[in-house]
CSV table of C-alpha atoms in Angstrom, one decimal:
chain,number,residue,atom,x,y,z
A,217,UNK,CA,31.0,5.9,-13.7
A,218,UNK,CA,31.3,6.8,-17.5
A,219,UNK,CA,34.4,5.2,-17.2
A,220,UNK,CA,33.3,1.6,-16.5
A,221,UNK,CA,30.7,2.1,-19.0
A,222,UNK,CA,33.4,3.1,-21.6
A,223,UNK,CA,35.9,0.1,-21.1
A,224,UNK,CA,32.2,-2.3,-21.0
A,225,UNK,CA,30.0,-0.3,-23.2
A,226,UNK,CA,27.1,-3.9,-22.7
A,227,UNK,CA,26.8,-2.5,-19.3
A,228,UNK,CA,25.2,1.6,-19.2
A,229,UNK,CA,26.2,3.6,-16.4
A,230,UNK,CA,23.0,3.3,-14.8
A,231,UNK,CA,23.9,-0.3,-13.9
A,232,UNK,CA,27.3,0.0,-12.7
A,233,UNK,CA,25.7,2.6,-10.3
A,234,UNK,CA,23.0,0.1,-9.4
A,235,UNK,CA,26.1,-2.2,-8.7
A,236,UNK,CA,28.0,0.0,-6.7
A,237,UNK,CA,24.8,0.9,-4.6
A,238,UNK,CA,24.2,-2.4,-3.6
A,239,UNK,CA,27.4,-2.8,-2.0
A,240,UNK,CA,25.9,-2.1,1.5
A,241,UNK,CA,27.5,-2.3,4.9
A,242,UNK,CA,26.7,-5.3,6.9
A,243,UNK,CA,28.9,-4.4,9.9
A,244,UNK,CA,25.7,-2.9,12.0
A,245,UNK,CA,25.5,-3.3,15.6
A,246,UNK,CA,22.3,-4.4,17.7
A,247,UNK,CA,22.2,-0.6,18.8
A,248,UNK,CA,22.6,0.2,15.2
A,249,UNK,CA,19.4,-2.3,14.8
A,250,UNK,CA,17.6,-1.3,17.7
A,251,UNK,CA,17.5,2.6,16.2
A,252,UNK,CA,16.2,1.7,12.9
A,253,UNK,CA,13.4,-0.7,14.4
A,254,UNK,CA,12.3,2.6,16.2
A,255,UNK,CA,12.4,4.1,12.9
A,256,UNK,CA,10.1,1.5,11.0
A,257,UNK,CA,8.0,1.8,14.4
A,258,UNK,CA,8.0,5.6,14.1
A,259,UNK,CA,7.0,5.4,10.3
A,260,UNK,CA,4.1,3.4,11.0
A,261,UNK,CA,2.6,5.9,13.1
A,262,UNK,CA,2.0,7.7,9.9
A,263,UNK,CA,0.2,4.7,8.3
A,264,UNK,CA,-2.9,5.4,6.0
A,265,UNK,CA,-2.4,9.3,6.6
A,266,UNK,CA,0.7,9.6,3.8
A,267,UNK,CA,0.0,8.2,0.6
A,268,UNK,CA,0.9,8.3,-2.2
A,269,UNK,CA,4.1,8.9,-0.5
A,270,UNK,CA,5.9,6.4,2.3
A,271,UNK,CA,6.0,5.9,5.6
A,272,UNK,CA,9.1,7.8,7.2
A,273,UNK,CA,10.5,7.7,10.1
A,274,UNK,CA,13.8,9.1,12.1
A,275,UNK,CA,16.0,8.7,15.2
A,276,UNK,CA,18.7,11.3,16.1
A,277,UNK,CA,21.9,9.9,18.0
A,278,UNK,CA,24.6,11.7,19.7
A,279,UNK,CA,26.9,10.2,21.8
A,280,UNK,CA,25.1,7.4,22.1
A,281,UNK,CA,22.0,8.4,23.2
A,282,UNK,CA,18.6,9.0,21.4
A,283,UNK,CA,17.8,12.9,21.5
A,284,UNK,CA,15.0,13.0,19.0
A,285,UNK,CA,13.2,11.7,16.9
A,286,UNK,CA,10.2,12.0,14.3
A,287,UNK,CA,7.9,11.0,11.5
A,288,UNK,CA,6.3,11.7,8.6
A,289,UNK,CA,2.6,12.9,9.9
A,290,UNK,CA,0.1,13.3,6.5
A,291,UNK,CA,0.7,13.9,3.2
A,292,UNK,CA,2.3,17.7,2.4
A,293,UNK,CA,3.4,17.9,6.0
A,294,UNK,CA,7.4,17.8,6.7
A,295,UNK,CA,9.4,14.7,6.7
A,296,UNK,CA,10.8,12.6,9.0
A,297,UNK,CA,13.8,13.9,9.2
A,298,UNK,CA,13.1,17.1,9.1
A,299,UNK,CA,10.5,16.6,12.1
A,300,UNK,CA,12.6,14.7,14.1
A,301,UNK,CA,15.7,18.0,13.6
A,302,UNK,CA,13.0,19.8,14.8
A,303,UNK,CA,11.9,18.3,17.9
A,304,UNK,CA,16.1,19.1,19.7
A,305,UNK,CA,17.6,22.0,20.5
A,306,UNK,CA,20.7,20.5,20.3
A,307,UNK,CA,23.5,21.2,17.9
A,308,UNK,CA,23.6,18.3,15.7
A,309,UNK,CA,27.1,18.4,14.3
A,310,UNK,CA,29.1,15.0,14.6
A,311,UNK,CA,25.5,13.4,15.5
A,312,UNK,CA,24.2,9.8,13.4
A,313,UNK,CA,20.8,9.9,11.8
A,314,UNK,CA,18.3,7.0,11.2
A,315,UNK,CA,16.1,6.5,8.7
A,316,UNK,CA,13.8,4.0,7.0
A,317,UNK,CA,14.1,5.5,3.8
A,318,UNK,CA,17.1,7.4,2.0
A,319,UNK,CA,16.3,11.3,2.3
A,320,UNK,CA,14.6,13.0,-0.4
A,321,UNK,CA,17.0,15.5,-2.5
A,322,UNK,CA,14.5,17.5,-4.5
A,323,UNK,CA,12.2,20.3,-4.4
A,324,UNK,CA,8.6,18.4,-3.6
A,325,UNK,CA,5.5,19.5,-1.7
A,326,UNK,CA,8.9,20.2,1.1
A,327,UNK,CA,12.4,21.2,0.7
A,328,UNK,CA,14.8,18.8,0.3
A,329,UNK,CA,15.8,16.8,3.2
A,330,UNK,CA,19.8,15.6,2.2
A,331,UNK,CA,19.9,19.8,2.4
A,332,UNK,CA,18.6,20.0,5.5
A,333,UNK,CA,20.9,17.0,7.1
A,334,UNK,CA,24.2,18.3,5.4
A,335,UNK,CA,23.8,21.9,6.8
A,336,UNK,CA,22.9,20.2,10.6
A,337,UNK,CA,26.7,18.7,9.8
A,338,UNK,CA,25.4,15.3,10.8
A,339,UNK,CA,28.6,12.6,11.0
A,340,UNK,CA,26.7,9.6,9.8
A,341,UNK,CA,23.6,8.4,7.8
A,342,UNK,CA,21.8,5.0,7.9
A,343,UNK,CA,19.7,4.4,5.4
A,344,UNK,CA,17.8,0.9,5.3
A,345,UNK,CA,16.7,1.4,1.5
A,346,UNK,CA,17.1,3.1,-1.7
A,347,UNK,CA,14.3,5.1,-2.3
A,348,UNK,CA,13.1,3.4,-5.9
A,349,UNK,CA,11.5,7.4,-6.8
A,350,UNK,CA,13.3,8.1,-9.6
A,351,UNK,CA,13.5,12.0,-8.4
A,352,UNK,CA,15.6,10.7,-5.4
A,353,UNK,CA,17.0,7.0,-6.1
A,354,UNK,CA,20.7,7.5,-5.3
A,355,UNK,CA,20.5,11.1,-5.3
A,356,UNK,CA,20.0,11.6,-1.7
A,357,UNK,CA,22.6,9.3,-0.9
A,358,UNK,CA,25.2,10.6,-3.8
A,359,UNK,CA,24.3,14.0,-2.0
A,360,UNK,CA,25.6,13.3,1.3
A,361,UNK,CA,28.4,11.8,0.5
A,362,UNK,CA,29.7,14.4,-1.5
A,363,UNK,CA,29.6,16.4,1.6
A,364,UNK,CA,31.5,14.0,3.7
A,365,UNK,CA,28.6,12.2,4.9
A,366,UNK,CA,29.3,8.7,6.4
A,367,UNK,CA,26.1,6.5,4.4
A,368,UNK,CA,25.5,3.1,5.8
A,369,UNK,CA,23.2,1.4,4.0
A,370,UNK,CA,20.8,-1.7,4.1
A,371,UNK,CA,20.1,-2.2,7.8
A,372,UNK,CA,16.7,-3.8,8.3
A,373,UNK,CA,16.2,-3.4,4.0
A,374,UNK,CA,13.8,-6.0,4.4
A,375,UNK,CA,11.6,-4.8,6.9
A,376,UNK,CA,11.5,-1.4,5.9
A,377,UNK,CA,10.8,-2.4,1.9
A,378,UNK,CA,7.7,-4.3,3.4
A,379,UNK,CA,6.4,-1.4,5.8
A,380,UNK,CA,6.1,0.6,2.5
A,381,UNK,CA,5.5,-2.0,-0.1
A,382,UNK,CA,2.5,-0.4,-1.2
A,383,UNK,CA,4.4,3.3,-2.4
A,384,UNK,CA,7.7,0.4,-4.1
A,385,UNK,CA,4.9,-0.6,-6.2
A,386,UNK,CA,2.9,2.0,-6.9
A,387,UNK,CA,6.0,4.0,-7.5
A,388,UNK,CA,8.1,1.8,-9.8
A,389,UNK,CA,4.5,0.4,-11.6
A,390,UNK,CA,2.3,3.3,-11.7
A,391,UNK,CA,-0.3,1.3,-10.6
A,392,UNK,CA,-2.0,0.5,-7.2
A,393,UNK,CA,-0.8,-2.3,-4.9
A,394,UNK,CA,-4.1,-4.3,-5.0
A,395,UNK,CA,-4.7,-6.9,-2.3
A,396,UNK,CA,-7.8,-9.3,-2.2
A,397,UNK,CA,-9.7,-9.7,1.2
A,398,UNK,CA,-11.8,-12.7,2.0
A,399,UNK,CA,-14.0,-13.7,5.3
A,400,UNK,CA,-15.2,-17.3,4.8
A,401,UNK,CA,-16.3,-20.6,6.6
A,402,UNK,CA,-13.7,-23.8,6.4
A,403,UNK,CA,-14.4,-24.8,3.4
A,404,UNK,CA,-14.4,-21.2,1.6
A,405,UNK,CA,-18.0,-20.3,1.0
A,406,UNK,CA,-19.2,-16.2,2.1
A,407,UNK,CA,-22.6,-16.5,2.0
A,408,UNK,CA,-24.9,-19.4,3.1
A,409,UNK,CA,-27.5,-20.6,0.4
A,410,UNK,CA,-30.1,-18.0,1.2
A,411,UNK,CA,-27.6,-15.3,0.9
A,412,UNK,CA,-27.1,-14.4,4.2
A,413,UNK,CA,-23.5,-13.4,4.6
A,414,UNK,CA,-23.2,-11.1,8.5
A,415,UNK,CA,-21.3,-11.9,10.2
A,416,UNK,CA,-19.0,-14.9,9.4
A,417,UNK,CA,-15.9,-13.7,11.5
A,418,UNK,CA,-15.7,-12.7,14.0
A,419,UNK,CA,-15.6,-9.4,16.6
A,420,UNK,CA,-11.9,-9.1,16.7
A,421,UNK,CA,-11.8,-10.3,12.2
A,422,UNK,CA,-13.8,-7.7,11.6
A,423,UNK,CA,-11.6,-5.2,13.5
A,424,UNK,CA,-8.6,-5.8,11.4
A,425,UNK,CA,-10.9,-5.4,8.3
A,426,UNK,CA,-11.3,-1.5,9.2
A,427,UNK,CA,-7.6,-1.4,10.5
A,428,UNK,CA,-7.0,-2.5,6.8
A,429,UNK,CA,-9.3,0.1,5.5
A,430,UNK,CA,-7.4,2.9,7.3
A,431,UNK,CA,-4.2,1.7,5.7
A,432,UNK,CA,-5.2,1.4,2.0
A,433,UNK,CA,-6.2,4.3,-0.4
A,434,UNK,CA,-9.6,2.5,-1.8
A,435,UNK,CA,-11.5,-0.4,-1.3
A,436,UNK,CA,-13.2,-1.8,-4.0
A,437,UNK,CA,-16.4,-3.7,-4.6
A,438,UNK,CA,-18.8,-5.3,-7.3
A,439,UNK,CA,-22.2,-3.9,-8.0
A,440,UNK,CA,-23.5,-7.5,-6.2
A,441,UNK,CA,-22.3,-6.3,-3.5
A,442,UNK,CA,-23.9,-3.2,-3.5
A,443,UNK,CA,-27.0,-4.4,-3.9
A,444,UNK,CA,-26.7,-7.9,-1.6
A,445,UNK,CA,-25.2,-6.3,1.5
A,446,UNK,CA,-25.7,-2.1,0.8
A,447,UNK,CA,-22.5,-1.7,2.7
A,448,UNK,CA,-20.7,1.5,3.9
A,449,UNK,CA,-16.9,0.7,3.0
A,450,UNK,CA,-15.9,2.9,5.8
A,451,UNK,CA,-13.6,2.3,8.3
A,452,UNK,CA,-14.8,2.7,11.9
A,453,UNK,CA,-12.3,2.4,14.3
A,454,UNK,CA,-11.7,3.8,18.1
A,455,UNK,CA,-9.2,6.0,16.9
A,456,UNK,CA,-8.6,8.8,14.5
A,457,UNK,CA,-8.5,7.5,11.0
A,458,UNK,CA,-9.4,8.0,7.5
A,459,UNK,CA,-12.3,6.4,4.9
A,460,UNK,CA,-10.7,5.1,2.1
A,461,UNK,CA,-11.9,6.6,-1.7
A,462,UNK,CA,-14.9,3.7,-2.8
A,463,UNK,CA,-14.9,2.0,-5.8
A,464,UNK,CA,-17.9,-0.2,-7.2
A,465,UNK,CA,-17.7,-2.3,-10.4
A,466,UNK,CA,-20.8,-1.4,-12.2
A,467,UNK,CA,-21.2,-2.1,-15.7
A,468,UNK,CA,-24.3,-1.5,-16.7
A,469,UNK,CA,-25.2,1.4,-13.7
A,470,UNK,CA,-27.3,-0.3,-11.4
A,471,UNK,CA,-26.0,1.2,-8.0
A,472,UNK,CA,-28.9,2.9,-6.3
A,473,UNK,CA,-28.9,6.0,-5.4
A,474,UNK,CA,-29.9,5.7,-1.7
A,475,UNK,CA,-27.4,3.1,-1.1
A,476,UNK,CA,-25.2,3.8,1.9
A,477,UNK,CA,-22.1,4.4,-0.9
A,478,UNK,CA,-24.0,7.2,-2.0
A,479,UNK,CA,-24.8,9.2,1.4
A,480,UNK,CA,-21.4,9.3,2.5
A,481,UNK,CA,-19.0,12.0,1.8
A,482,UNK,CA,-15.8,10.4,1.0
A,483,UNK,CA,-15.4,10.3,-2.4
A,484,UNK,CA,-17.0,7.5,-5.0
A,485,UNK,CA,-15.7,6.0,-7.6
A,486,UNK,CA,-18.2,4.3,-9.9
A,487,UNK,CA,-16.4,2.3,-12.9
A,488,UNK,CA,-19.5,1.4,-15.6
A,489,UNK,CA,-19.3,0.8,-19.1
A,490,UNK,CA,-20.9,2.0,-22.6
A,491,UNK,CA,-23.9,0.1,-21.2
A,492,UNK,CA,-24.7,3.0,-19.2
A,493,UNK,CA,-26.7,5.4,-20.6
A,494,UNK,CA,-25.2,9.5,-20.3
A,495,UNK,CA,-28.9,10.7,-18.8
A,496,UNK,CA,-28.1,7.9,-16.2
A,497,UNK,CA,-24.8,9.2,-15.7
A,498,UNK,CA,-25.7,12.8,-15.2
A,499,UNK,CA,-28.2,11.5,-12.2
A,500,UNK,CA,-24.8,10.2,-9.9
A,501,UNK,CA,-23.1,13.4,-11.4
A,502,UNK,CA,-25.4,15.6,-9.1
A,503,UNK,CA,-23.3,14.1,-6.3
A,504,UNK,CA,-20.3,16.4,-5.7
A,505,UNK,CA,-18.4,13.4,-4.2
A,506,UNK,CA,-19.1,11.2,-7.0
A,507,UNK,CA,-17.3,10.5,-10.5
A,508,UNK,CA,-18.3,8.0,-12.8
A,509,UNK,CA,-15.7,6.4,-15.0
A,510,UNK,CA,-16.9,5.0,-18.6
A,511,UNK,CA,-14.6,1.8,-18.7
A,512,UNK,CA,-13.6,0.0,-21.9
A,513,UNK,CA,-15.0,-3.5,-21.6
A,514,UNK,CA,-13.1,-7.0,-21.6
A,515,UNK,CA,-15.0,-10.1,-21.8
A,516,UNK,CA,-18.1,-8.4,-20.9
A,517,UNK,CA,-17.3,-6.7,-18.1
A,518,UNK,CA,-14.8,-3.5,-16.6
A,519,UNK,CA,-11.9,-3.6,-18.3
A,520,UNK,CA,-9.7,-3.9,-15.3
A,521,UNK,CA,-6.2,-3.2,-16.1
A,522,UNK,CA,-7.7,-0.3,-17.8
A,523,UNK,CA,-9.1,1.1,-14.5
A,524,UNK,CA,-6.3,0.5,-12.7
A,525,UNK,CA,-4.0,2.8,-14.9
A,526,UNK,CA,-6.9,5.7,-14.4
A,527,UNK,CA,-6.9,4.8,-11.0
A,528,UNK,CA,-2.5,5.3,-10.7
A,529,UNK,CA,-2.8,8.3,-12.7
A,530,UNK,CA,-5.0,9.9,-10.5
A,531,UNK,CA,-2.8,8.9,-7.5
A,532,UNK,CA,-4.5,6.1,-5.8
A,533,UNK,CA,-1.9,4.2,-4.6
A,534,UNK,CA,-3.3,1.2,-2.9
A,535,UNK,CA,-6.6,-0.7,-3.4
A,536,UNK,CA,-8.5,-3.3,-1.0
A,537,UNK,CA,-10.7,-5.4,-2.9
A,538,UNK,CA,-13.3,-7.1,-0.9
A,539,UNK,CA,-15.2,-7.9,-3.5
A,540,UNK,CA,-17.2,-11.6,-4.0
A,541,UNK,CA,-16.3,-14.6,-5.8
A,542,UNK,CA,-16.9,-13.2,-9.3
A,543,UNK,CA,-14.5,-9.8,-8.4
A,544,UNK,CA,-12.3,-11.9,-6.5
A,545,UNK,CA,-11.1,-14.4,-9.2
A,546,UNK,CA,-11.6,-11.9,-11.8
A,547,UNK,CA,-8.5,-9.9,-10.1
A,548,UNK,CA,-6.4,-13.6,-9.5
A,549,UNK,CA,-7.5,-14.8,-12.8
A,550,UNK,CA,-5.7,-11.7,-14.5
A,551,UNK,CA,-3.3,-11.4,-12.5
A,552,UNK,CA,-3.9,-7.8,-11.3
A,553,UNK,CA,-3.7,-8.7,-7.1
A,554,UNK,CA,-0.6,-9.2,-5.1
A,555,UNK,CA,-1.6,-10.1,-2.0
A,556,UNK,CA,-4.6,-11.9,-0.4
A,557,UNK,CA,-5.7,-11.1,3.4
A,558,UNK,CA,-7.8,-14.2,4.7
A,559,UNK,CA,-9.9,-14.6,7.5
A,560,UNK,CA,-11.5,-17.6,8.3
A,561,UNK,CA,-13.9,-18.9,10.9
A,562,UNK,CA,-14.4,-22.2,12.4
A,563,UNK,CA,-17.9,-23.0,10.4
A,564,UNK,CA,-18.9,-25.2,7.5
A,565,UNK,CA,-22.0,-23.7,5.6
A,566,UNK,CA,-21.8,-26.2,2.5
A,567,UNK,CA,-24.4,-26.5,-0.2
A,568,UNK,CA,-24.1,-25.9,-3.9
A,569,UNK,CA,-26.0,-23.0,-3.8
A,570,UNK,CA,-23.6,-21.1,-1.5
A,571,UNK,CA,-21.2,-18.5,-2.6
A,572,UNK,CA,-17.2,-19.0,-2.7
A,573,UNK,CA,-14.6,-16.6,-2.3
A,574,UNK,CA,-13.4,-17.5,-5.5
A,575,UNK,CA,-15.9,-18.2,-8.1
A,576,UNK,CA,-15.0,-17.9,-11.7
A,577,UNK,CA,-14.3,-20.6,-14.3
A,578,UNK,CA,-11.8,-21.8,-12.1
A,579,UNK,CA,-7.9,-23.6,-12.9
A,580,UNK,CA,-8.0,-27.4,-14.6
A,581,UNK,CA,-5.4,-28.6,-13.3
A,582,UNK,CA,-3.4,-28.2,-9.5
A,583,UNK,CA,-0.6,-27.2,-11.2
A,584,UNK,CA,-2.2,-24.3,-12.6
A,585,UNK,CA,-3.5,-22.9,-9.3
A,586,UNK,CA,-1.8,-19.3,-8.0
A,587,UNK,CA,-0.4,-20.2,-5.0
A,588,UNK,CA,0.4,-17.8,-2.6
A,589,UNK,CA,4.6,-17.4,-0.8
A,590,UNK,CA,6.1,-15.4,2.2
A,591,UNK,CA,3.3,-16.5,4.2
A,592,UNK,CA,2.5,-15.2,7.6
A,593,UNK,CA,-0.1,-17.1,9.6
A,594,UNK,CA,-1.7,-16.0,13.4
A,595,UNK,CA,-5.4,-16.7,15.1
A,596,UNK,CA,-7.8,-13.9,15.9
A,597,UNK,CA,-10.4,-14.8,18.4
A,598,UNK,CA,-11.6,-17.9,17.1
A,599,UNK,CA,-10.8,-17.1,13.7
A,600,UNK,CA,-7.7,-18.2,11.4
A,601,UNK,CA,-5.9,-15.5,9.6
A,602,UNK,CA,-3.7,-15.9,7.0
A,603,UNK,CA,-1.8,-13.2,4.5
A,604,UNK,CA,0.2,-14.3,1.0
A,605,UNK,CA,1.5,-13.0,-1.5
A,606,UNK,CA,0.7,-14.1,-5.3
């Protein structure tokens, strides 16, 4: 590419590359779709069990018929691809491989993959997107085609970008994918006057709440909700899956020490403030599955964007905020939440004395209001659900 660069030197190599990469082949057949749909099926298998890295997964054709395939399990375990070369007997040479994701080409927590598909002397590669890593992005794909690879790639790119959108963001921003959850009445409110907040939804809401656990690295809460509702922030489901790390807001240290956030052995994440004092510290410290964070402070509180770059540097990927109206529109406010999972049952609670999903100071004007695109809409029981991005 030097030479493009050198008769337009405005335009760096890196984006002639770019160029040249998105140049993908269109001409795929439904087969061709149908075997990267099992793929993005396959790699979903492996949801809330990878992070940080993606959800993988890979069919194996030869002469037109399916004779294996695989997925990427848990995090440290072997890819896709590598699983799913695994799993046949068969000699692969002149075979086409599917995958979600373009294969790794560098030494990780597993060999490289590209290495593993070049020596099998696969015949073609589809790819439905670049992996955005920068350890792989292109490489993979410059890899195989040096070895006389066949690379087709963009089928299903949209699909397979949202099956993983969580590791595109986390691993282009270094920050967690944060998403806002909310359970409310018609007209928004998530507690009636009195308080009382359990159970809005219902039965069948509440099971996509821990289906949503499973799937994200943390949830995240407010020290009011802590001390209203003493949840457990696990996810309790009737299959295996994982508890997601906790996180609690709590400026000033007030989270007691027999809540339920503090008997349970998945790790705890407390994010307080100067206000704390260290003595008071050392008493949560006793905890082996606890850490306490001292936080800068904005506008009085956690100093969010700060917490969130602790929180990417220390690999949490993904972060489910179910917080109340104060965390909620704290996260919209500044503009630290992508996408918004709503739930909302067929009740009015009213009164001015009732809490709101979104509390806050609140937008002026209509104009000023996020409003939420690529909508997807769908009823759960009796409930509507509803899931945006900002």
């Amino acid at each position: 590419m030097g030479l493009f660069s050198d008769l337009f030197p405005c335009c760096p190599d890196f984006i002639w590359r770019a160029f040249f990469m998105s140049k993908k082949n269109n001409s795929f057949t439904s087969f061709d779709k149908q075997m990267m749909q099992r793929c993005i099926e396959l790699a979903a298998m492996g949801s809330g069990f990878t992070a940080p890295n993606p959800m993988v997964g890979a069919v194996i054709v030869k002469n037109g018929q399916v004779i294996a395939e695989g997925y990427h399990e848990y995090f440290g375990g072997p890819h896709a691809e590598i699983v799913a070369i695994n799993n046949t007997q068969e000699s692969l040479k002149g075979a086409h491989l599917y995958v979600n994701l373009e294969p790794c080409s560098h030494h990780g927590k597993t060999p490289p993959c590209s290495l593993a598909i070049i020596n099998q002397e696969f015949e073609k590669v589809f790819i439905a997107t670049e992996d955005p890593n920068p350890l792989v992005s292109g490489k993979g794909i410059k890899a195989l085609k040096k070895k006389g690879i066949e690379v087709a790639i963009g089928l299903l790119e949209d699909e397979a970008r949202k099956l993983n959108e969580k590791f595109f963001h986390f691993i282009t921003r270094k920050t967690p994918f944060v998403a806002i959850k909310t359970a409310s009445s018609l007209d928004g409110k998530i507690t009636t006057y009195s308080g009382e907040s359990q159970w809005i939804t219902g039965e069948i809401s509440r099971k996509k709440v821990h289906e949503l656990r499973h799937e994200y690295s943390a949830i995240l809460v407010g020290i009011n909700t802590i001390l209203n509702d003493n949840p457990y922030l696990t996810s309790r489901l009737d299959r295996e899956s994982k508890n997601p790390t906790k996180i609690v807001l709590d400026t000033s240290l007030k989270t007691p020490l027999n809540s339920h956030v503090m008997d349970d052995i998945s790790p705890l994440i407390i994010a307080t403030t100067r206000m704390a004092s260290k003595a008071k510290i050392k008493e949560y410290e006793q905890f082996s599955h606890v850490q306490v964070w001292e936080c800068p402070m904005k506008d009085g509180l956690v100093d969010i964007q700060f917490l969130l770059n602790k929180l990417g540097q220390n690999g949490i990927d993904s972060i489910l905020v179910e917080g109340g109206g104060s965390v909620n529109y704290s996260f919209v406010h500044h503009k630290h939440a992508q996408k918004l999972y709503s739930f909302v049952a067929p009740i009015i609670i009213g009164g001015y004395q009732s809490k709101p999903s979104f509390a806050g100071k609140g937008v002026r004007l209509l104009s000023e209001a996020p409003r939420l695109k690529n909508i997807s809409r769908s009823i759960l029981g009796d409930d509507f659900y509803m899931e945006g991005y900002f």
